[in-house]
Amino acid sequence: MRFRGLVFSALFAALFAVLSLVSIPIGPIPITIENLVIMLTGALLGPWYGALTFLIVIGLDLLGLPLIRGNAGIGLLVGATAGYIWSWPILAWLTGYFVGKIRPRTRSEYWLLLIVLFICGDLISYVPGVLWLRHVVPAVRPWGKAMMAGAIPFLPGDFAKALVASAIVLIVRRVYPQERIIRGQQFVSQSLEQGAGRGD
């Protein structure tokens, strides 16, 4: 753990808390832009600091700080949206890990980012999300109702968020590679010098 990485995790946790206030209730699961922040956090901070960001969010929320849509407490973390919430650290880790495997400045970079961000940063959350929703909301226990309440209406918007997030990550990766964000310019310069010394 590096101090710089911890600072960025805290900053992204604060950003998430602010943007999670944008919420449109349409049933047991609201429309939010939370998953956009999850995609960006994992992709830009990497797997470990990305996951740490949402462990911070969940931990502070348990302690009573209203970081998730302006709410706090154990009730939120066992409620209808709990399956999605508990998946956030996993989504951020997976997103950061697979984005780190994508080579920058290639023709396929944007499309690979889009695939990773949409699947790892969003779609995977529907598995625990819908399963838990069925468990706590008897009215949506049939699978068809559960999918309509917790997944299908959100997919077009989530894909649009992945398009936006991929464009942002593509631009940021050109200027601030992940290691530069986490470790600073000095680390990147040292790495380049070491590579030059080896003839890389």
PDB file of C-alpha atoms in Angstrom:
ATOM      1  CA  MET A   1       0.000   0.000   0.000  1.00  0.00           C
ATOM      2  CA  ARG A   2       1.337   3.404  -1.004  1.00  0.00           C
ATOM      3  CA  PHE A   3       0.197   6.702   0.460  1.00  0.00           C
ATOM      4  CA  ARG A   4      -0.553   8.098  -2.995  1.00  0.00           C
ATOM      5  CA  GLY A   5      -2.734   5.102  -3.822  1.00  0.00           C
ATOM      6  CA  LEU A   6      -4.606   5.411  -0.524  1.00  0.00           C
ATOM      7  CA  VAL A   7      -5.243   9.093  -1.214  1.00  0.00           C
ATOM      8  CA  PHE A   8      -6.701   8.323  -4.631  1.00  0.00           C
ATOM      9  CA  SER A   9      -8.854   5.555  -3.149  1.00  0.00           C
ATOM     10  CA  ALA A  10     -10.246   8.048  -0.643  1.00  0.00           C
ATOM     11  CA  LEU A  11     -10.829  10.630  -3.384  1.00  0.00           C
ATOM     12  CA  PHE A  12     -12.694   8.148  -5.563  1.00  0.00           C
ATOM     13  CA  ALA A  13     -14.739   7.046  -2.543  1.00  0.00           C
ATOM     14  CA  ALA A  14     -15.737  10.695  -2.015  1.00  0.00           C
ATOM     15  CA  LEU A  15     -16.546  11.077  -5.719  1.00  0.00           C
ATOM     16  CA  PHE A  16     -18.700   7.968  -5.536  1.00  0.00           C
ATOM     17  CA  ALA A  17     -20.549   9.295  -2.473  1.00  0.00           C
ATOM     18  CA  VAL A  18     -21.398  12.529  -4.288  1.00  0.00           C
ATOM     19  CA  LEU A  19     -22.443  10.964  -7.594  1.00  0.00           C
ATOM     20  CA  SER A  20     -24.485   8.236  -5.885  1.00  0.00           C
ATOM     21  CA  LEU A  21     -26.888  11.000  -4.816  1.00  0.00           C
ATOM     22  CA  VAL A  22     -28.078  11.040  -8.452  1.00  0.00           C
ATOM     23  CA  SER A  23     -30.750   8.380  -8.099  1.00  0.00           C
ATOM     24  CA  ILE A  24     -34.078   7.858  -9.873  1.00  0.00           C
ATOM     25  CA  PRO A  25     -36.368   5.378  -8.070  1.00  0.00           C
ATOM     26  CA  ILE A  26     -38.324   3.198 -10.508  1.00  0.00           C
ATOM     27  CA  GLY A  27     -38.978   0.263  -8.190  1.00  0.00           C
ATOM     28  CA  PRO A  28     -36.914  -1.692  -5.663  1.00  0.00           C
ATOM     29  CA  ILE A  29     -33.762  -0.924  -7.690  1.00  0.00           C
ATOM     30  CA  PRO A  30     -33.162   2.747  -8.629  1.00  0.00           C
ATOM     31  CA  ILE A  31     -31.446   4.124 -11.703  1.00  0.00           C
ATOM     32  CA  THR A  32     -28.050   5.515 -10.668  1.00  0.00           C
ATOM     33  CA  ILE A  33     -24.636   6.353 -12.105  1.00  0.00           C
ATOM     34  CA  GLU A  34     -22.855   4.367  -9.417  1.00  0.00           C
ATOM     35  CA  ASN A  35     -21.674   1.703 -11.850  1.00  0.00           C
ATOM     36  CA  LEU A  36     -20.049   4.382 -14.027  1.00  0.00           C
ATOM     37  CA  VAL A  37     -17.870   5.324 -11.043  1.00  0.00           C
ATOM     38  CA  ILE A  38     -17.111   1.649 -10.368  1.00  0.00           C
ATOM     39  CA  MET A  39     -15.885   1.204 -13.943  1.00  0.00           C
ATOM     40  CA  LEU A  40     -13.690   4.297 -13.762  1.00  0.00           C
ATOM     41  CA  THR A  41     -12.312   3.467 -10.328  1.00  0.00           C
ATOM     42  CA  GLY A  42     -11.248  -0.060 -11.202  1.00  0.00           C
ATOM     43  CA  ALA A  43      -9.853   0.915 -14.595  1.00  0.00           C
ATOM     44  CA  LEU A  44      -7.857   3.913 -13.358  1.00  0.00           C
ATOM     45  CA  LEU A  45      -6.712   2.772  -9.909  1.00  0.00           C
ATOM     46  CA  GLY A  46      -6.117  -0.879 -10.676  1.00  0.00           C
ATOM     47  CA  PRO A  47      -7.504  -3.965  -8.931  1.00  0.00           C
ATOM     48  CA  TRP A  48      -6.298  -3.474  -5.359  1.00  0.00           C
ATOM     49  CA  TYR A  49      -6.863   0.245  -4.924  1.00  0.00           C
ATOM     50  CA  GLY A  50     -10.092  -0.034  -6.887  1.00  0.00           C
ATOM     51  CA  ALA A  51     -11.405  -2.720  -4.533  1.00  0.00           C
ATOM     52  CA  LEU A  52     -10.125  -0.778  -1.530  1.00  0.00           C
ATOM     53  CA  THR A  53     -12.161   2.247  -2.615  1.00  0.00           C
ATOM     54  CA  PHE A  54     -15.415   0.348  -2.264  1.00  0.00           C
ATOM     55  CA  LEU A  55     -14.371  -1.413   0.910  1.00  0.00           C
ATOM     56  CA  ILE A  56     -13.911   2.110   2.286  1.00  0.00           C
ATOM     57  CA  VAL A  57     -17.373   3.124   1.040  1.00  0.00           C
ATOM     58  CA  ILE A  58     -19.079   0.063   2.512  1.00  0.00           C
ATOM     59  CA  GLY A  59     -17.111   0.182   5.769  1.00  0.00           C
ATOM     60  CA  LEU A  60     -17.819   3.861   6.412  1.00  0.00           C
ATOM     61  CA  ASP A  61     -21.454   3.349   5.496  1.00  0.00           C
ATOM     62  CA  LEU A  62     -21.685   0.601   8.108  1.00  0.00           C
ATOM     63  CA  LEU A  63     -20.231   3.044  10.619  1.00  0.00           C
ATOM     64  CA  GLY A  64     -23.017   5.516   9.859  1.00  0.00           C
ATOM     65  CA  LEU A  65     -21.614   7.840   7.204  1.00  0.00           C
ATOM     66  CA  PRO A  66     -24.227   8.243   4.434  1.00  0.00           C
ATOM     67  CA  LEU A  67     -22.011   7.460   1.446  1.00  0.00           C
ATOM     68  CA  ILE A  68     -24.457   5.359  -0.579  1.00  0.00           C
ATOM     69  CA  ARG A  69     -27.234   7.439  -2.103  1.00  0.00           C
ATOM     70  CA  GLY A  70     -27.266   9.593   1.032  1.00  0.00           C
ATOM     71  CA  ASN A  71     -28.125   6.617   3.256  1.00  0.00           C
ATOM     72  CA  ALA A  72     -26.194   4.649   5.836  1.00  0.00           C
ATOM     73  CA  GLY A  73     -26.502   1.713   8.184  1.00  0.00           C
ATOM     74  CA  ILE A  74     -26.911  -2.014   8.130  1.00  0.00           C
ATOM     75  CA  GLY A  75     -30.445  -1.726   6.756  1.00  0.00           C
ATOM     76  CA  LEU A  76     -29.147  -0.522   3.398  1.00  0.00           C
ATOM     77  CA  LEU A  77     -26.557  -3.291   3.285  1.00  0.00           C
ATOM     78  CA  VAL A  78     -29.120  -6.057   3.755  1.00  0.00           C
ATOM     79  CA  GLY A  79     -31.904  -4.396   1.763  1.00  0.00           C
ATOM     80  CA  ALA A  80     -33.102  -4.882  -1.797  1.00  0.00           C
ATOM     81  CA  THR A  81     -29.929  -3.485  -3.377  1.00  0.00           C
ATOM     82  CA  ALA A  82     -27.474  -5.289  -1.053  1.00  0.00           C
ATOM     83  CA  GLY A  83     -26.472  -7.888  -3.638  1.00  0.00           C
ATOM     84  CA  TYR A  84     -25.275  -5.142  -5.953  1.00  0.00           C
ATOM     85  CA  ILE A  85     -23.546  -3.195  -3.172  1.00  0.00           C
ATOM     86  CA  TRP A  86     -21.507  -6.126  -1.845  1.00  0.00           C
ATOM     87  CA  SER A  87     -20.333  -6.903  -5.375  1.00  0.00           C
ATOM     88  CA  TRP A  88     -18.716  -3.464  -5.856  1.00  0.00           C
ATOM     89  CA  PRO A  89     -15.230  -4.360  -4.525  1.00  0.00           C
ATOM     90  CA  ILE A  90     -15.208  -7.479  -6.700  1.00  0.00           C
ATOM     91  CA  LEU A  91     -16.297  -5.526  -9.779  1.00  0.00           C
ATOM     92  CA  ALA A  92     -13.589  -2.916  -9.220  1.00  0.00           C
ATOM     93  CA  TRP A  93     -10.941  -5.610  -8.729  1.00  0.00           C
ATOM     94  CA  LEU A  94     -11.923  -7.521 -11.869  1.00  0.00           C
ATOM     95  CA  THR A  95     -12.142  -4.333 -13.924  1.00  0.00           C
ATOM     96  CA  GLY A  96      -8.732  -3.156 -12.766  1.00  0.00           C
ATOM     97  CA  TYR A  97      -7.135  -6.537 -13.354  1.00  0.00           C
ATOM     98  CA  PHE A  98      -8.371  -7.022 -16.906  1.00  0.00           C
ATOM     99  CA  VAL A  99      -7.908  -3.391 -17.947  1.00  0.00           C
ATOM    100  CA  GLY A 100      -4.309  -3.794 -16.846  1.00  0.00           C
ATOM    101  CA  LYS A 101      -3.961  -6.598 -19.402  1.00  0.00           C
ATOM    102  CA  ILE A 102      -5.054  -4.365 -22.305  1.00  0.00           C
ATOM    103  CA  ARG A 103      -2.140  -2.962 -24.257  1.00  0.00           C
ATOM    104  CA  PRO A 104      -2.355   0.813 -24.657  1.00  0.00           C
ATOM    105  CA  ARG A 105      -2.294   2.623 -27.992  1.00  0.00           C
ATOM    106  CA  THR A 106      -3.570  -0.284 -30.061  1.00  0.00           C
ATOM    107  CA  ARG A 107      -6.437  -0.222 -32.552  1.00  0.00           C
ATOM    108  CA  SER A 108      -8.529  -2.527 -30.416  1.00  0.00           C
ATOM    109  CA  GLU A 109      -7.895  -0.717 -27.129  1.00  0.00           C
ATOM    110  CA  TYR A 110     -11.223   1.114 -26.949  1.00  0.00           C
ATOM    111  CA  TRP A 111     -13.293  -1.957 -27.831  1.00  0.00           C
ATOM    112  CA  LEU A 112     -11.451  -4.141 -25.343  1.00  0.00           C
ATOM    113  CA  LEU A 113     -11.975  -1.491 -22.677  1.00  0.00           C
ATOM    114  CA  LEU A 114     -15.671  -1.412 -23.535  1.00  0.00           C
ATOM    115  CA  ILE A 115     -15.992  -5.192 -23.206  1.00  0.00           C
ATOM    116  CA  VAL A 116     -14.134  -5.318 -19.888  1.00  0.00           C
ATOM    117  CA  LEU A 117     -15.900  -2.325 -18.369  1.00  0.00           C
ATOM    118  CA  PHE A 118     -19.369  -3.495 -19.393  1.00  0.00           C
ATOM    119  CA  ILE A 119     -18.911  -7.106 -18.277  1.00  0.00           C
ATOM    120  CA  CYS A 120     -16.613  -6.784 -15.263  1.00  0.00           C
ATOM    121  CA  GLY A 121     -17.726  -3.351 -14.135  1.00  0.00           C
ATOM    122  CA  ASP A 122     -21.438  -3.949 -14.519  1.00  0.00           C
ATOM    123  CA  LEU A 123     -22.962  -7.187 -15.823  1.00  0.00           C
ATOM    124  CA  ILE A 124     -21.411  -9.434 -13.182  1.00  0.00           C
ATOM    125  CA  SER A 125     -23.203  -7.457 -10.463  1.00  0.00           C
ATOM    126  CA  TYR A 126     -26.564  -8.692 -11.746  1.00  0.00           C
ATOM    127  CA  VAL A 127     -25.842 -12.223 -10.542  1.00  0.00           C
ATOM    128  CA  PRO A 128     -25.708 -11.465  -6.792  1.00  0.00           C
ATOM    129  CA  GLY A 129     -27.971  -8.457  -7.286  1.00  0.00           C
ATOM    130  CA  VAL A 130     -30.939 -10.319  -8.765  1.00  0.00           C
ATOM    131  CA  LEU A 131     -30.433 -13.371  -6.529  1.00  0.00           C
ATOM    132  CA  TRP A 132     -30.545 -11.226  -3.394  1.00  0.00           C
ATOM    133  CA  LEU A 133     -33.448  -9.165  -4.713  1.00  0.00           C
ATOM    134  CA  ARG A 134     -35.502 -12.348  -5.123  1.00  0.00           C
ATOM    135  CA  HIS A 135     -34.592 -13.343  -1.592  1.00  0.00           C
ATOM    136  CA  VAL A 136     -35.704 -10.150   0.152  1.00  0.00           C
ATOM    137  CA  VAL A 137     -38.607  -8.984  -2.071  1.00  0.00           C
ATOM    138  CA  PRO A 138     -41.273 -11.702  -2.290  1.00  0.00           C
ATOM    139  CA  ALA A 139     -43.208  -9.812  -4.981  1.00  0.00           C
ATOM    140  CA  VAL A 140     -40.404 -10.353  -7.506  1.00  0.00           C
ATOM    141  CA  ARG A 141     -39.603 -13.963  -6.588  1.00  0.00           C
ATOM    142  CA  PRO A 142     -40.568 -15.355 -10.014  1.00  0.00           C
ATOM    143  CA  TRP A 143     -37.512 -15.163 -12.254  1.00  0.00           C
ATOM    144  CA  GLY A 144     -39.237 -13.101 -14.916  1.00  0.00           C
ATOM    145  CA  LYS A 145     -40.310 -10.449 -12.410  1.00  0.00           C
ATOM    146  CA  ALA A 146     -36.888 -10.457 -10.768  1.00  0.00           C
ATOM    147  CA  MET A 147     -35.139  -9.852 -14.083  1.00  0.00           C
ATOM    148  CA  MET A 148     -37.555  -7.063 -14.962  1.00  0.00           C
ATOM    149  CA  ALA A 149     -37.152  -5.431 -11.554  1.00  0.00           C
ATOM    150  CA  GLY A 150     -33.400  -5.802 -11.209  1.00  0.00           C
ATOM    151  CA  ALA A 151     -31.730  -6.201 -14.590  1.00  0.00           C
ATOM    152  CA  ILE A 152     -33.380  -5.850 -17.999  1.00  0.00           C
ATOM    153  CA  PRO A 153     -34.566  -2.191 -17.830  1.00  0.00           C
ATOM    154  CA  PHE A 154     -31.084  -1.071 -16.768  1.00  0.00           C
ATOM    155  CA  LEU A 155     -29.028  -2.754 -19.481  1.00  0.00           C
ATOM    156  CA  PRO A 156     -29.296  -0.046 -22.210  1.00  0.00           C
ATOM    157  CA  GLY A 157     -28.316   2.684 -19.777  1.00  0.00           C
ATOM    158  CA  ASP A 158     -25.491   0.589 -18.371  1.00  0.00           C
ATOM    159  CA  PHE A 159     -24.118  -0.008 -21.847  1.00  0.00           C
ATOM    160  CA  ALA A 160     -24.223   3.748 -22.492  1.00  0.00           C
ATOM    161  CA  LYS A 161     -22.283   4.308 -19.256  1.00  0.00           C
ATOM    162  CA  ALA A 162     -19.716   1.753 -20.382  1.00  0.00           C
ATOM    163  CA  LEU A 163     -19.314   3.643 -23.670  1.00  0.00           C
ATOM    164  CA  VAL A 164     -18.675   6.879 -21.785  1.00  0.00           C
ATOM    165  CA  ALA A 165     -16.386   5.252 -19.217  1.00  0.00           C
ATOM    166  CA  SER A 166     -14.327   3.556 -21.951  1.00  0.00           C
ATOM    167  CA  ALA A 167     -13.781   6.873 -23.714  1.00  0.00           C
ATOM    168  CA  ILE A 168     -12.694   8.532 -20.455  1.00  0.00           C
ATOM    169  CA  VAL A 169     -10.332   5.686 -19.549  1.00  0.00           C
ATOM    170  CA  LEU A 170      -8.858   5.673 -23.056  1.00  0.00           C
ATOM    171  CA  ILE A 171      -7.975   9.371 -22.769  1.00  0.00           C
ATOM    172  CA  VAL A 172      -6.691   9.190 -19.195  1.00  0.00           C
ATOM    173  CA  ARG A 173      -4.513   6.137 -19.926  1.00  0.00           C
ATOM    174  CA  ARG A 174      -2.688   8.144 -22.611  1.00  0.00           C
ATOM    175  CA  VAL A 175      -1.799  10.931 -20.177  1.00  0.00           C
ATOM    176  CA  TYR A 176      -1.751   9.213 -16.785  1.00  0.00           C
ATOM    177  CA  PRO A 177      -0.955   5.501 -16.921  1.00  0.00           C
ATOM    178  CA  GLN A 178      -2.164   3.546 -13.921  1.00  0.00           C
ATOM    179  CA  GLU A 179       1.300   3.364 -12.349  1.00  0.00           C
ATOM    180  CA  ARG A 180       1.705   7.119 -12.657  1.00  0.00           C
ATOM    181  CA  ILE A 181      -1.576   7.709 -10.844  1.00  0.00           C
ATOM    182  CA  ILE A 182      -0.711   5.309  -8.035  1.00  0.00           C
ATOM    183  CA  ARG A 183       3.051   5.797  -7.721  1.00  0.00           C
ATOM    184  CA  GLY A 184       3.708   9.183  -9.268  1.00  0.00           C
ATOM    185  CA  GLN A 185       5.803  10.544 -12.106  1.00  0.00           C
ATOM    186  CA  GLN A 186       9.088   9.671 -10.399  1.00  0.00           C
ATOM    187  CA  PHE A 187       8.298   5.940 -10.539  1.00  0.00           C
ATOM    188  CA  VAL A 188       7.420   6.126 -14.242  1.00  0.00           C
ATOM    189  CA  SER A 189      10.646   8.001 -15.014  1.00  0.00           C
ATOM    190  CA  GLN A 190      12.692   5.415 -13.124  1.00  0.00           C
ATOM    191  CA  SER A 191      10.954   2.586 -14.988  1.00  0.00           C
ATOM    192  CA  LEU A 192      11.691   4.216 -18.330  1.00  0.00           C
ATOM    193  CA  GLU A 193      15.342   4.696 -17.372  1.00  0.00           C
ATOM    194  CA  GLN A 194      15.637   1.067 -16.302  1.00  0.00           C
ATOM    195  CA  GLY A 195      14.019  -0.063 -19.554  1.00  0.00           C
ATOM    196  CA  ALA A 196      16.423   2.082 -21.553  1.00  0.00           C
ATOM    197  CA  GLY A 197      19.337   0.623 -19.607  1.00  0.00           C
ATOM    198  CA  ARG A 198      18.240  -2.876 -20.589  1.00  0.00           C
ATOM    199  CA  GLY A 199      17.726  -1.807 -24.197  1.00  0.00           C
ATOM    200  CA  ASP A 200      13.915  -2.272 -24.005  1.00  0.00           C
TER     201      ASP A 200
END
